Amino acid sequence: MRTNIFRLSFVLILIHTISYGQSEGMARIDGARYIPLYGRDSTVVEVKDFDLDVYPVTNKEYMAFVAKYPEWQKSNAKKIFADKMYLRNWKNDLEINDDANLNSPVTYISWFAAKAYCDCQGKRLPTMDEWEYAAMSDETVKDARIKKSYNEQILSWYEAPRSNENLIGENPKNFWGVYDLHGLVWEWTSDFNSVLMSGESRKDNEKDDNLFCGSASLGATDLMNYAAFMRYAFRGSIKANYAIKNLGFRCAKDIEIP
Amino acid sequence: MKKIVFILCSLFFLGLTACKNESHTSTDERAVYQCPMACEGEKTYDAPGSCPVCKMDLAIVEPSEKKASGEISELSIFNLKSTWTNQNGEDLQFEDLKGDVLVTVMIYTSCKAACPRLVADMRNIEAKLTKNTKENVKMVLVSIDPKTDTPERLKAFAEENAMDKEPWVFLRSSEDNTREFAAVVAVNYKKISPIDFSHSNIITVFNDQGEMVFQQEGLGVNSDATIQNIEKAVASIK
């Protein structure tokens, strides 16, 4: 009897953990403190535990979303939230072009649209620090940034054209069980507009040359900095209503504490 | 037995992960009813019933129709439905500021470097506006540090700077809404220490319909073009 109670409580604890654990289709990322490649003055940032979608949002999933939320259909989306490139590869409000694959990541998506999609799922966009943290792992280790193979792979993808037309889940999953952070499309982050590049036309208040990502990159000898620099530079150059061919998104979620 | 408990629990938690916004949307799109013969003009009702004049059943007004006749353009900042609090603790949406030309800037009150100069730029612009123009302009300072900048703090800042009066408005909201507003005005910012932010210095002019008409970038730059644009926007108010 005693062992039975013990067993039962064990099972209950297990159920408890699983229930409050990962949502379907998401992977648990254990947070940590790390130094992002292009933070300010190599400051350590802290990422808390969070859940991240295993795959980027697909055309199919986005079709279901616009069917339910007509305000995000191609012809209804307001220009302030999505520019004229929004869903450019869709033949009408509800369907993507015939030559596109439903299991390809959805692109031509603005930040506002991506944010609305995640909100509707009870999720949110990942922060830039979270995204970079999850993306610095390869198949075997949490932080593969110093590996030559990791960086070469990313850069070879950056060179590959039309990777947005590939299907999700074809690249190997990373340490966390997440697919396609590299190799498919670039992804929106909630605070993409926190990238500041002085020396650009934006005239930021910082005169500190350390902040100018470009100068650091030019001085960088390793590929690692170069790949990250490209991502940060890209984020610094886009606006929230831009819809771009190779830019998609996935959602993240705080861990619910019971 | 264990299996049943497990299945029940799984079902329960599956239910929890469903789309949370669903109920939201339905309340947002609450149906509006109107007499099909328009006996009472544009008068609308919240519930179904019959027209008090011609006794016909009230018909649902299509939301799309409402949009078409609505005056908010697609590029208007009034499409943002976020709620903001001003220095007097009053809640408002950008649409509540409709009718005036809006000049906005994003600052934070504990800032020692750029913001005082940005605020000075705003004051210089305000000082150069004619009295007539000023009556139709709101100078809006939006906080990028809502945690620190409580309405009380904004009030104190406004008083210290003799800006607790027309046409000045200080606003704060949640971090999420702040990020969204920044996205609209293309202001980039990042928290770089517990008290400091790095941010772009942009002053934006919106016309009375909430459409962006001009942006001035940089600190202490010549503001003649900004002032011209404000005056032009005021002149075109219907």
Short mmCIF file of C-alpha atoms in Angstrom, two decimals:
data_model
loop_
_atom_site.label_atom_id
_atom_site.label_comp_id
_atom_site.label_asym_id
_atom_site.label_seq_id
_atom_site.Cartn_x
_atom_site.Cartn_y
_atom_site.Cartn_z
CA MET A 1 0.00 0.00 0.00
CA ARG A 2 2.72 2.33 0.99
CA THR A 3 4.64 1.69 -2.20
CA ASN A 4 1.46 2.30 -4.13
CA ILE A 5 1.03 5.72 -2.60
CA PHE A 6 4.63 6.42 -3.26
CA ARG A 7 4.22 5.36 -6.87
CA LEU A 8 1.09 7.39 -7.29
CA SER A 9 2.73 10.52 -5.97
CA PHE A 10 5.65 9.90 -8.26
CA VAL A 11 3.32 9.63 -11.23
CA LEU A 12 1.52 12.78 -10.15
CA ILE A 13 4.79 14.66 -9.95
CA LEU A 14 5.67 13.37 -13.39
CA ILE A 15 2.33 14.45 -14.81
CA HIS A 16 2.78 17.79 -13.16
CA THR A 17 6.18 18.31 -14.72
CA ILE A 18 4.99 17.27 -18.14
CA SER A 19 1.84 19.36 -18.00
CA TYR A 20 3.64 22.53 -17.06
CA GLY A 21 6.47 21.60 -19.31
CA GLN A 22 6.82 22.27 -22.95
CA SER A 23 3.81 23.21 -24.96
CA GLU A 24 3.24 21.16 -28.04
CA GLY A 25 5.73 21.85 -30.78
CA MET A 26 8.01 23.81 -28.50
CA ALA A 27 11.38 23.02 -27.02
CA ARG A 28 12.50 24.01 -23.56
CA ILE A 29 15.59 26.19 -23.59
CA ASP A 30 17.44 26.34 -20.28
CA GLY A 31 18.47 29.90 -19.68
CA ALA A 32 21.93 31.07 -18.74
CA ARG A 33 24.13 34.09 -18.76
CA TYR A 34 26.17 34.59 -21.90
CA ILE A 35 27.92 37.23 -23.90
CA PRO A 36 26.19 37.93 -27.20
CA LEU A 37 28.55 38.60 -30.05
CA TYR A 38 27.32 42.09 -30.60
CA GLY A 39 26.03 43.26 -27.33
CA ARG A 40 27.30 46.48 -25.93
CA ASP A 41 30.91 46.24 -24.79
CA SER A 42 30.58 42.47 -24.52
CA THR A 43 28.10 42.75 -21.68
CA VAL A 44 26.82 39.55 -20.19
CA VAL A 45 23.09 39.15 -20.70
CA GLU A 46 20.82 36.85 -18.84
CA VAL A 47 18.31 34.64 -20.59
CA LYS A 48 15.70 32.96 -18.43
CA ASP A 49 14.32 29.51 -19.20
CA PHE A 50 11.83 29.74 -22.04
CA ASP A 51 10.05 27.63 -24.64
CA LEU A 52 10.76 28.11 -28.32
CA ASP A 53 8.87 26.79 -31.34
CA VAL A 54 10.70 23.80 -32.76
CA TYR A 55 10.03 24.99 -36.33
CA PRO A 56 9.53 28.37 -37.93
CA VAL A 57 5.87 29.19 -38.64
CA THR A 58 4.89 27.61 -41.96
CA ASN A 59 2.74 28.80 -44.85
CA LYS A 60 0.12 26.28 -43.82
CA GLU A 61 -0.04 27.57 -40.25
CA TYR A 62 -0.20 31.14 -41.44
CA MET A 63 -3.05 30.28 -43.83
CA ALA A 64 -5.02 28.97 -40.86
CA PHE A 65 -4.26 32.18 -39.00
CA VAL A 66 -5.49 34.56 -41.70
CA ALA A 67 -8.60 32.45 -42.19
CA LYS A 68 -9.44 33.12 -38.57
CA TYR A 69 -8.21 36.72 -38.40
CA PRO A 70 -9.32 38.46 -41.59
CA GLU A 71 -7.63 41.70 -40.54
CA TRP A 72 -4.31 40.01 -41.37
CA GLN A 73 -5.33 38.88 -44.84
CA LYS A 74 -3.30 40.27 -47.67
CA SER A 75 -5.90 42.79 -48.81
CA ASN A 76 -6.93 43.87 -45.31
CA ALA A 77 -3.63 44.37 -43.51
CA LYS A 78 -3.13 48.06 -42.86
CA LYS A 79 -0.16 49.68 -44.54
CA ILE A 80 1.16 51.01 -41.25
CA PHE A 81 1.51 47.41 -40.06
CA ALA A 82 2.61 45.72 -43.26
CA ASP A 83 4.05 47.24 -46.42
CA LYS A 84 2.98 46.32 -49.94
CA MET A 85 5.29 43.30 -50.03
CA TYR A 86 3.20 41.60 -47.35
CA LEU A 87 2.33 38.03 -48.43
CA ARG A 88 3.52 38.90 -51.90
CA ASN A 89 3.69 35.23 -52.88
CA TRP A 90 0.01 34.63 -52.12
CA LYS A 91 -2.48 34.40 -54.94
CA ASN A 92 -5.37 35.68 -52.83
CA ASP A 93 -6.36 36.45 -49.27
CA LEU A 94 -6.49 32.83 -48.19
CA GLU A 95 -4.08 30.91 -50.41
CA ILE A 96 -0.44 30.99 -51.24
CA ASN A 97 0.78 30.60 -54.83
CA ASP A 98 0.48 27.10 -56.23
CA ASP A 99 4.20 26.64 -56.62
CA ALA A 100 4.87 27.40 -52.95
CA ASN A 101 5.04 24.55 -50.48
CA LEU A 102 2.76 24.57 -47.47
CA ASN A 103 5.58 23.30 -45.30
CA SER A 104 7.95 26.06 -46.22
CA PRO A 105 8.40 28.83 -43.68
CA VAL A 106 6.03 31.74 -44.18
CA THR A 107 7.88 34.86 -45.33
CA TYR A 108 6.93 38.32 -46.61
CA ILE A 109 5.71 38.87 -43.06
CA SER A 110 5.96 42.13 -41.14
CA TRP A 111 6.96 42.38 -37.49
CA PHE A 112 3.44 43.48 -36.58
CA ALA A 113 1.96 40.44 -38.33
CA ALA A 114 4.43 38.07 -36.68
CA LYS A 115 3.69 39.63 -33.29
CA ALA A 116 -0.08 39.33 -33.81
CA TYR A 117 0.29 35.69 -34.84
CA CYS A 118 2.23 34.79 -31.70
CA ASP A 119 -0.13 36.81 -29.47
CA CYS A 120 -3.02 34.80 -30.83
CA GLN A 121 -1.26 31.57 -29.95
CA GLY A 122 -0.78 32.79 -26.38
CA LYS A 123 2.89 33.16 -27.24
CA ARG A 124 5.21 36.01 -28.11
CA LEU A 125 8.17 36.68 -30.35
CA PRO A 126 11.52 35.68 -28.83
CA THR A 127 13.80 38.50 -27.77
CA MET A 128 16.99 38.98 -29.71
CA ASP A 129 19.04 37.71 -26.79
CA GLU A 130 16.88 34.60 -26.53
CA TRP A 131 17.06 33.93 -30.24
CA GLU A 132 20.81 34.37 -30.41
CA TYR A 133 21.22 32.17 -27.37
CA ALA A 134 19.19 29.30 -28.83
CA ALA A 135 20.90 29.76 -32.18
CA MET A 136 24.46 29.53 -30.92
CA SER A 137 24.14 25.80 -30.33
CA ASP A 138 24.89 23.15 -32.92
CA GLU A 139 23.80 19.54 -32.85
CA THR A 140 25.86 18.63 -29.82
CA VAL A 141 26.76 21.62 -27.67
CA LYS A 142 24.98 24.67 -26.28
CA ASP A 143 27.61 27.09 -27.43
CA ALA A 144 29.21 26.13 -30.70
CA ARG A 145 30.34 29.59 -31.59
CA ILE A 146 34.00 28.78 -31.34
CA LYS A 147 33.68 25.77 -33.65
CA LYS A 148 34.89 26.35 -37.16
CA SER A 149 32.36 23.93 -38.65
CA TYR A 150 29.42 25.76 -37.03
CA ASN A 151 30.40 29.10 -38.46
CA GLU A 152 31.25 27.78 -41.88
CA GLN A 153 27.89 26.11 -42.10
CA ILE A 154 26.06 29.31 -41.26
CA LEU A 155 28.01 31.34 -43.73
CA SER A 156 27.57 28.79 -46.49
CA TRP A 157 23.85 29.08 -45.90
CA TYR A 158 23.99 32.87 -46.02
CA GLU A 159 25.43 32.41 -49.49
CA ALA A 160 22.80 29.93 -50.64
CA PRO A 161 20.00 31.53 -52.68
CA ARG A 162 16.27 30.97 -52.23
CA SER A 163 16.58 28.89 -49.10
CA ASN A 164 13.20 30.28 -48.04
CA GLU A 165 11.60 27.87 -50.50
CA ASN A 166 13.01 24.84 -48.69
CA LEU A 167 10.92 22.84 -46.26
CA ILE A 168 11.10 23.08 -42.51
CA GLY A 169 12.85 20.38 -40.54
CA GLU A 170 15.36 19.35 -43.20
CA ASN A 171 18.36 20.74 -41.39
CA PRO A 172 19.57 18.78 -38.35
CA LYS A 173 18.03 19.81 -35.03
CA ASN A 174 20.25 21.61 -32.60
CA PHE A 175 21.19 20.81 -29.02
CA TRP A 176 17.81 22.03 -27.76
CA GLY A 177 15.81 20.09 -30.32
CA VAL A 178 15.08 23.20 -32.36
CA TYR A 179 15.24 23.13 -36.17
CA ASP A 180 16.14 25.70 -38.78
CA LEU A 181 17.40 28.61 -36.70
CA HIS A 182 20.06 28.66 -39.38
CA GLY A 183 19.69 27.42 -42.89
CA LEU A 184 16.18 28.46 -43.89
CA VAL A 185 15.07 32.01 -43.26
CA TRP A 186 16.03 34.89 -41.00
CA GLU A 187 13.60 35.49 -38.19
CA TRP A 188 11.94 38.44 -36.51
CA THR A 189 12.69 39.07 -32.85
CA SER A 190 10.53 41.12 -30.52
CA ASP A 191 13.17 43.78 -29.94
CA PHE A 192 14.81 43.77 -33.37
CA ASN A 193 14.68 47.55 -33.15
CA SER A 194 17.11 47.63 -30.26
CA VAL A 195 20.04 47.39 -32.64
CA LEU A 196 21.77 50.72 -32.80
CA MET A 197 24.42 51.42 -35.28
CA SER A 198 26.08 54.74 -34.97
CA GLY A 199 27.94 56.12 -37.89
CA GLU A 200 24.85 55.38 -39.92
CA SER A 201 22.36 57.92 -41.08
CA ARG A 202 20.39 57.34 -37.91
CA LYS A 203 22.46 59.73 -35.79
CA ASP A 204 22.18 57.92 -32.51
CA ASN A 205 23.17 59.59 -29.32
CA GLU A 206 26.14 57.31 -28.88
CA LYS A 207 29.44 58.66 -30.04
CA ASP A 208 31.22 55.65 -28.70
CA ASP A 209 32.99 53.94 -31.57
CA ASN A 210 32.84 50.66 -29.69
CA LEU A 211 29.17 50.63 -30.50
CA PHE A 212 29.68 50.81 -34.19
CA CYS A 213 29.30 47.19 -35.14
CA GLY A 214 30.93 47.64 -38.51
CA SER A 215 34.24 48.78 -37.16
CA ALA A 216 34.39 45.81 -34.85
CA SER A 217 33.57 43.46 -37.67
CA LEU A 218 36.22 44.84 -39.95
CA GLY A 219 38.73 44.16 -37.27
CA ALA A 220 37.40 40.70 -36.59
CA THR A 221 39.54 37.87 -37.78
CA ASP A 222 37.16 35.00 -37.26
CA LEU A 223 34.05 34.03 -39.13
CA MET A 224 32.06 33.87 -35.93
CA ASN A 225 31.89 37.62 -35.62
CA TYR A 226 31.13 38.03 -39.27
CA ALA A 227 28.04 35.83 -39.28
CA ALA A 228 26.61 37.48 -36.19
CA PHE A 229 27.45 40.89 -37.55
CA MET A 230 25.36 40.15 -40.62
CA ARG A 231 22.37 39.29 -38.48
CA TYR A 232 22.65 42.37 -36.30
CA ALA A 233 23.27 44.62 -39.27
CA PHE A 234 20.22 43.18 -40.98
CA ARG A 235 18.05 43.79 -37.93
CA GLY A 236 19.38 47.30 -37.63
CA SER A 237 18.41 48.04 -41.21
CA ILE A 238 14.80 46.90 -41.27
CA LYS A 239 11.55 48.53 -40.19
CA ALA A 240 8.62 46.88 -38.48
CA ASN A 241 6.26 47.04 -41.44
CA TYR A 242 8.76 45.55 -43.89
CA ALA A 243 7.78 42.24 -45.43
CA ILE A 244 10.81 40.51 -46.90
CA LYS A 245 11.32 37.37 -48.92
CA ASN A 246 13.78 35.61 -46.63
CA LEU A 247 12.45 36.83 -43.29
CA GLY A 248 10.04 34.67 -41.31
CA PHE A 249 9.53 34.05 -37.61
CA ARG A 250 8.77 31.59 -34.86
CA CYS A 251 7.22 32.15 -31.45
CA ALA A 252 8.49 31.78 -27.91
CA LYS A 253 6.79 31.56 -24.57
CA ASP A 254 7.58 32.26 -20.95
CA ILE A 255 7.51 29.27 -18.76
CA GLU A 256 4.31 29.22 -16.79
CA ILE A 257 5.03 28.86 -13.14
CA PRO A 258 2.27 26.87 -11.48
CA MET B 1 -6.48 4.28 -12.89
CA LYS B 2 -3.18 6.02 -13.39
CA LYS B 3 -3.85 6.09 -17.07
CA ILE B 4 -7.18 7.78 -16.56
CA VAL B 5 -5.67 10.42 -14.32
CA PHE B 6 -2.97 11.00 -16.87
CA ILE B 7 -5.43 11.32 -19.74
CA LEU B 8 -7.67 13.65 -17.77
CA CYS B 9 -4.77 15.86 -16.83
CA SER B 10 -3.43 15.95 -20.38
CA LEU B 11 -6.84 16.92 -21.70
CA PHE B 12 -7.13 19.64 -19.12
CA PHE B 13 -3.81 21.16 -19.98
CA LEU B 14 -4.34 20.85 -23.69
CA GLY B 15 -7.39 23.00 -23.18
CA LEU B 16 -5.28 25.63 -21.50
CA THR B 17 -2.96 26.04 -24.44
CA ALA B 18 -5.69 26.96 -26.91
CA CYS B 19 -5.60 30.39 -28.54
CA LYS B 20 -6.20 32.88 -25.81
CA ASN B 21 -7.21 35.70 -28.05
CA GLU B 22 -10.29 34.11 -29.43
CA SER B 23 -12.65 35.54 -26.86
CA HIS B 24 -10.96 38.89 -27.27
CA THR B 25 -11.73 39.18 -30.93
CA SER B 26 -15.34 38.38 -30.51
CA THR B 27 -15.79 41.13 -27.95
CA ASP B 28 -13.84 43.55 -30.12
CA GLU B 29 -16.14 42.87 -33.01
CA ARG B 30 -19.32 43.29 -31.02
CA ALA B 31 -22.22 43.47 -33.43
CA VAL B 32 -23.90 46.79 -34.04
CA TYR B 33 -27.55 46.95 -35.15
CA GLN B 34 -29.31 49.55 -37.19
CA CYS B 35 -32.77 50.13 -38.62
CA PRO B 36 -32.68 48.83 -42.25
CA MET B 37 -34.81 51.79 -43.34
CA ALA B 38 -32.57 54.25 -41.52
CA CYS B 39 -35.62 55.79 -39.84
CA GLU B 40 -33.38 57.28 -37.18
CA GLY B 41 -30.50 58.15 -39.44
CA GLU B 42 -27.18 56.75 -38.32
CA LYS B 43 -28.41 55.69 -34.87
CA THR B 44 -27.13 52.24 -33.85
CA TYR B 45 -28.05 49.71 -31.17
CA ASP B 46 -25.91 47.22 -29.26
CA ALA B 47 -28.60 44.52 -29.17
CA PRO B 48 -31.02 43.07 -31.72
CA GLY B 49 -34.61 44.33 -31.63
CA SER B 50 -37.00 46.28 -33.83
CA CYS B 51 -36.88 49.81 -35.09
CA PRO B 52 -39.01 52.08 -32.85
CA VAL B 53 -40.26 54.01 -35.90
CA CYS B 54 -41.00 51.51 -38.68
CA LYS B 55 -41.03 48.40 -36.42
CA MET B 56 -38.80 46.47 -38.80
CA ASP B 57 -36.20 44.11 -37.33
CA LEU B 58 -32.92 45.81 -36.77
CA ALA B 59 -30.19 44.63 -39.14
CA ILE B 60 -26.57 43.97 -38.28
CA VAL B 61 -24.25 46.65 -39.56
CA GLU B 62 -21.38 44.94 -41.36
CA PRO B 63 -18.08 45.75 -39.70
CA SER B 64 -16.48 46.26 -43.11
CA GLU B 65 -18.97 49.01 -43.81
CA LYS B 66 -17.99 50.67 -40.62
CA LYS B 67 -14.37 50.53 -41.66
CA ALA B 68 -15.13 52.04 -45.02
CA SER B 69 -16.91 55.00 -43.50
CA GLY B 70 -14.39 55.22 -40.65
CA GLU B 71 -12.00 58.12 -41.01
CA ILE B 72 -8.81 56.36 -39.96
CA SER B 73 -6.48 55.85 -42.88
CA GLU B 74 -4.33 52.75 -43.19
CA LEU B 75 -1.18 54.66 -42.43
CA SER B 76 -2.58 56.34 -39.36
CA ILE B 77 -1.02 55.94 -35.96
CA PHE B 78 -4.60 55.79 -34.63
CA ASN B 79 -4.61 52.17 -35.75
CA LEU B 80 -2.55 51.49 -32.64
CA LYS B 81 -5.02 50.41 -30.01
CA SER B 82 -2.59 50.54 -27.11
CA THR B 83 -3.54 52.46 -23.97
CA TRP B 84 -1.24 55.13 -22.62
CA THR B 85 -1.20 57.10 -19.39
CA ASN B 86 -0.39 60.81 -19.33
CA GLN B 87 1.35 62.82 -16.61
CA ASN B 88 -1.99 63.36 -14.89
CA GLY B 89 -2.63 59.64 -14.60
CA GLU B 90 -5.33 59.72 -17.28
CA ASP B 91 -5.57 56.82 -19.71
CA LEU B 92 -5.82 57.52 -23.41
CA GLN B 93 -5.23 56.10 -26.87
CA PHE B 94 -3.56 57.94 -29.70
CA GLU B 95 -6.93 58.30 -31.36
CA ASP B 96 -8.02 60.50 -28.45
CA LEU B 97 -5.46 63.04 -29.69
CA LYS B 98 -7.08 63.10 -33.12
CA GLY B 99 -7.75 66.52 -34.58
CA ASP B 100 -4.47 68.07 -33.56
CA VAL B 101 -1.13 67.85 -35.29
CA LEU B 102 1.12 65.65 -33.14
CA VAL B 103 4.83 66.19 -32.71
CA THR B 104 6.35 63.20 -30.91
CA VAL B 105 9.71 62.29 -29.46
CA MET B 106 10.85 59.34 -27.36
CA ILE B 107 12.82 60.12 -24.21
CA TYR B 108 13.27 58.95 -20.65
CA THR B 109 13.37 61.29 -17.71
CA SER B 110 16.48 59.97 -15.98
CA CYS B 111 18.50 60.53 -19.14
CA LYS B 112 21.42 62.87 -18.76
CA ALA B 113 22.97 62.83 -22.21
CA ALA B 114 20.80 63.18 -25.27
CA CYS B 115 17.31 63.64 -23.90
CA PRO B 116 17.81 67.09 -22.38
CA ARG B 117 18.97 68.20 -25.81
CA LEU B 118 16.07 66.43 -27.49
CA VAL B 119 13.68 68.10 -25.09
CA ALA B 120 15.41 71.40 -25.83
CA ASP B 121 14.88 70.74 -29.55
CA MET B 122 11.19 70.17 -28.88
CA ARG B 123 10.99 73.41 -26.90
CA ASN B 124 12.73 75.32 -29.66
CA ILE B 125 10.25 73.99 -32.17
CA GLU B 126 7.36 74.88 -29.90
CA ALA B 127 8.74 78.39 -29.31
CA LYS B 128 8.91 79.07 -33.03
CA LEU B 129 5.30 78.11 -33.75
CA THR B 130 2.84 80.93 -34.15
CA LYS B 131 0.11 81.23 -31.56
CA ASN B 132 -2.57 80.09 -33.98
CA THR B 133 -0.57 77.05 -35.01
CA LYS B 134 0.16 76.13 -31.43
CA GLU B 135 -3.53 75.85 -30.64
CA ASN B 136 -3.75 72.93 -33.02
CA VAL B 137 -0.57 71.15 -32.01
CA LYS B 138 0.23 68.66 -29.28
CA MET B 139 3.87 68.17 -28.37
CA VAL B 140 4.06 64.58 -27.15
CA LEU B 141 6.94 63.09 -25.17
CA VAL B 142 6.78 59.29 -25.00
CA SER B 143 8.80 57.49 -22.36
CA ILE B 144 11.02 54.59 -23.42
CA ASP B 145 11.51 53.66 -19.76
CA PRO B 146 8.00 52.95 -18.47
CA LYS B 147 9.34 51.17 -15.41
CA THR B 148 10.98 54.29 -14.05
CA ASP B 149 8.74 56.86 -15.67
CA THR B 150 5.56 56.50 -13.69
CA PRO B 151 2.85 59.11 -14.24
CA GLU B 152 4.07 60.80 -11.02
CA ARG B 153 7.60 60.93 -12.32
CA LEU B 154 6.42 62.35 -15.63
CA LYS B 155 4.40 64.94 -13.77
CA ALA B 156 7.42 65.96 -11.71
CA PHE B 157 9.55 66.15 -14.85
CA ALA B 158 6.91 68.26 -16.58
CA GLU B 159 6.72 70.65 -13.65
CA GLU B 160 10.49 70.96 -13.29
CA ASN B 161 10.74 71.91 -16.93
CA ALA B 162 7.70 74.21 -16.90
CA MET B 163 6.05 71.90 -19.41
CA ASP B 164 3.04 70.85 -17.37
CA LYS B 165 0.70 72.80 -19.64
CA GLU B 166 -0.58 72.95 -23.20
CA PRO B 167 0.61 71.86 -25.71
CA TRP B 168 2.77 69.34 -23.84
CA VAL B 169 1.70 65.75 -23.24
CA PHE B 170 3.79 63.09 -21.51
CA LEU B 171 2.92 59.46 -22.15
CA ARG B 172 3.90 56.06 -20.85
CA SER B 173 2.59 52.53 -21.43
CA SER B 174 3.72 48.92 -21.10
CA GLU B 175 7.12 47.88 -22.46
CA ASP B 176 5.38 45.97 -25.22
CA ASN B 177 3.32 48.95 -26.34
CA THR B 178 6.38 51.15 -26.16
CA ARG B 179 8.30 48.78 -28.43
CA GLU B 180 5.38 48.86 -30.84
CA PHE B 181 5.17 52.65 -30.92
CA ALA B 182 8.93 52.81 -31.44
CA ALA B 183 8.52 50.40 -34.34
CA VAL B 184 5.99 52.72 -35.94
CA VAL B 185 8.19 55.80 -35.65
CA ALA B 186 11.33 53.78 -36.48
CA VAL B 187 13.02 54.69 -33.24
CA ASN B 188 15.51 52.08 -32.12
CA TYR B 189 16.40 51.83 -28.47
CA LYS B 190 18.13 49.49 -26.11
CA LYS B 191 18.54 49.38 -22.38
CA ILE B 192 22.26 49.55 -21.74
CA SER B 193 22.34 49.74 -17.96
CA PRO B 194 19.77 49.78 -15.18
CA ILE B 195 19.30 53.50 -15.68
CA ASP B 196 20.40 54.22 -19.20
CA PHE B 197 19.10 53.66 -22.69
CA SER B 198 20.73 54.15 -26.02
CA HIS B 199 18.24 55.43 -28.58
CA SER B 200 17.76 57.13 -31.91
CA ASN B 201 16.98 60.81 -31.82
CA ILE B 202 13.98 61.31 -34.00
CA ILE B 203 11.22 63.91 -33.81
CA THR B 204 8.14 62.87 -35.77
CA VAL B 205 5.29 65.03 -37.07
CA PHE B 206 1.85 63.44 -37.55
CA ASN B 207 -1.00 65.29 -39.23
CA ASP B 208 -4.44 65.56 -37.65
CA GLN B 209 -5.35 62.16 -39.16
CA GLY B 210 -2.41 60.50 -37.45
CA GLU B 211 -0.39 60.03 -40.61
CA MET B 212 3.32 60.55 -40.40
CA VAL B 213 4.27 63.56 -42.49
CA PHE B 214 7.82 64.34 -41.45
CA GLN B 215 10.75 63.14 -39.38
CA GLN B 216 13.66 65.15 -38.07
CA GLU B 217 16.70 63.05 -37.23
CA GLY B 218 19.59 64.01 -35.02
CA LEU B 219 20.33 66.34 -32.16
CA GLY B 220 20.36 70.10 -32.34
CA VAL B 221 19.74 70.07 -36.08
CA ASN B 222 18.11 72.92 -37.91
CA SER B 223 14.39 72.57 -37.31
CA ASP B 224 13.09 74.90 -40.04
CA ALA B 225 11.82 72.01 -42.15
CA THR B 226 10.08 70.50 -39.14
CA ILE B 227 8.34 73.76 -38.36
CA GLN B 228 7.29 74.20 -41.99
CA ASN B 229 5.80 70.74 -41.97
CA ILE B 230 3.94 71.36 -38.73
CA GLU B 231 2.48 74.57 -40.13
CA LYS B 232 1.54 72.88 -43.35
CA ALA B 233 -0.17 70.09 -41.41
CA VAL B 234 -2.06 72.56 -39.24
CA ALA B 235 -3.14 74.54 -42.30
CA SER B 236 -4.62 71.41 -43.84
CA ILE B 237 -6.79 70.56 -40.84
CA LYS B 238 -10.35 70.58 -42.06
#
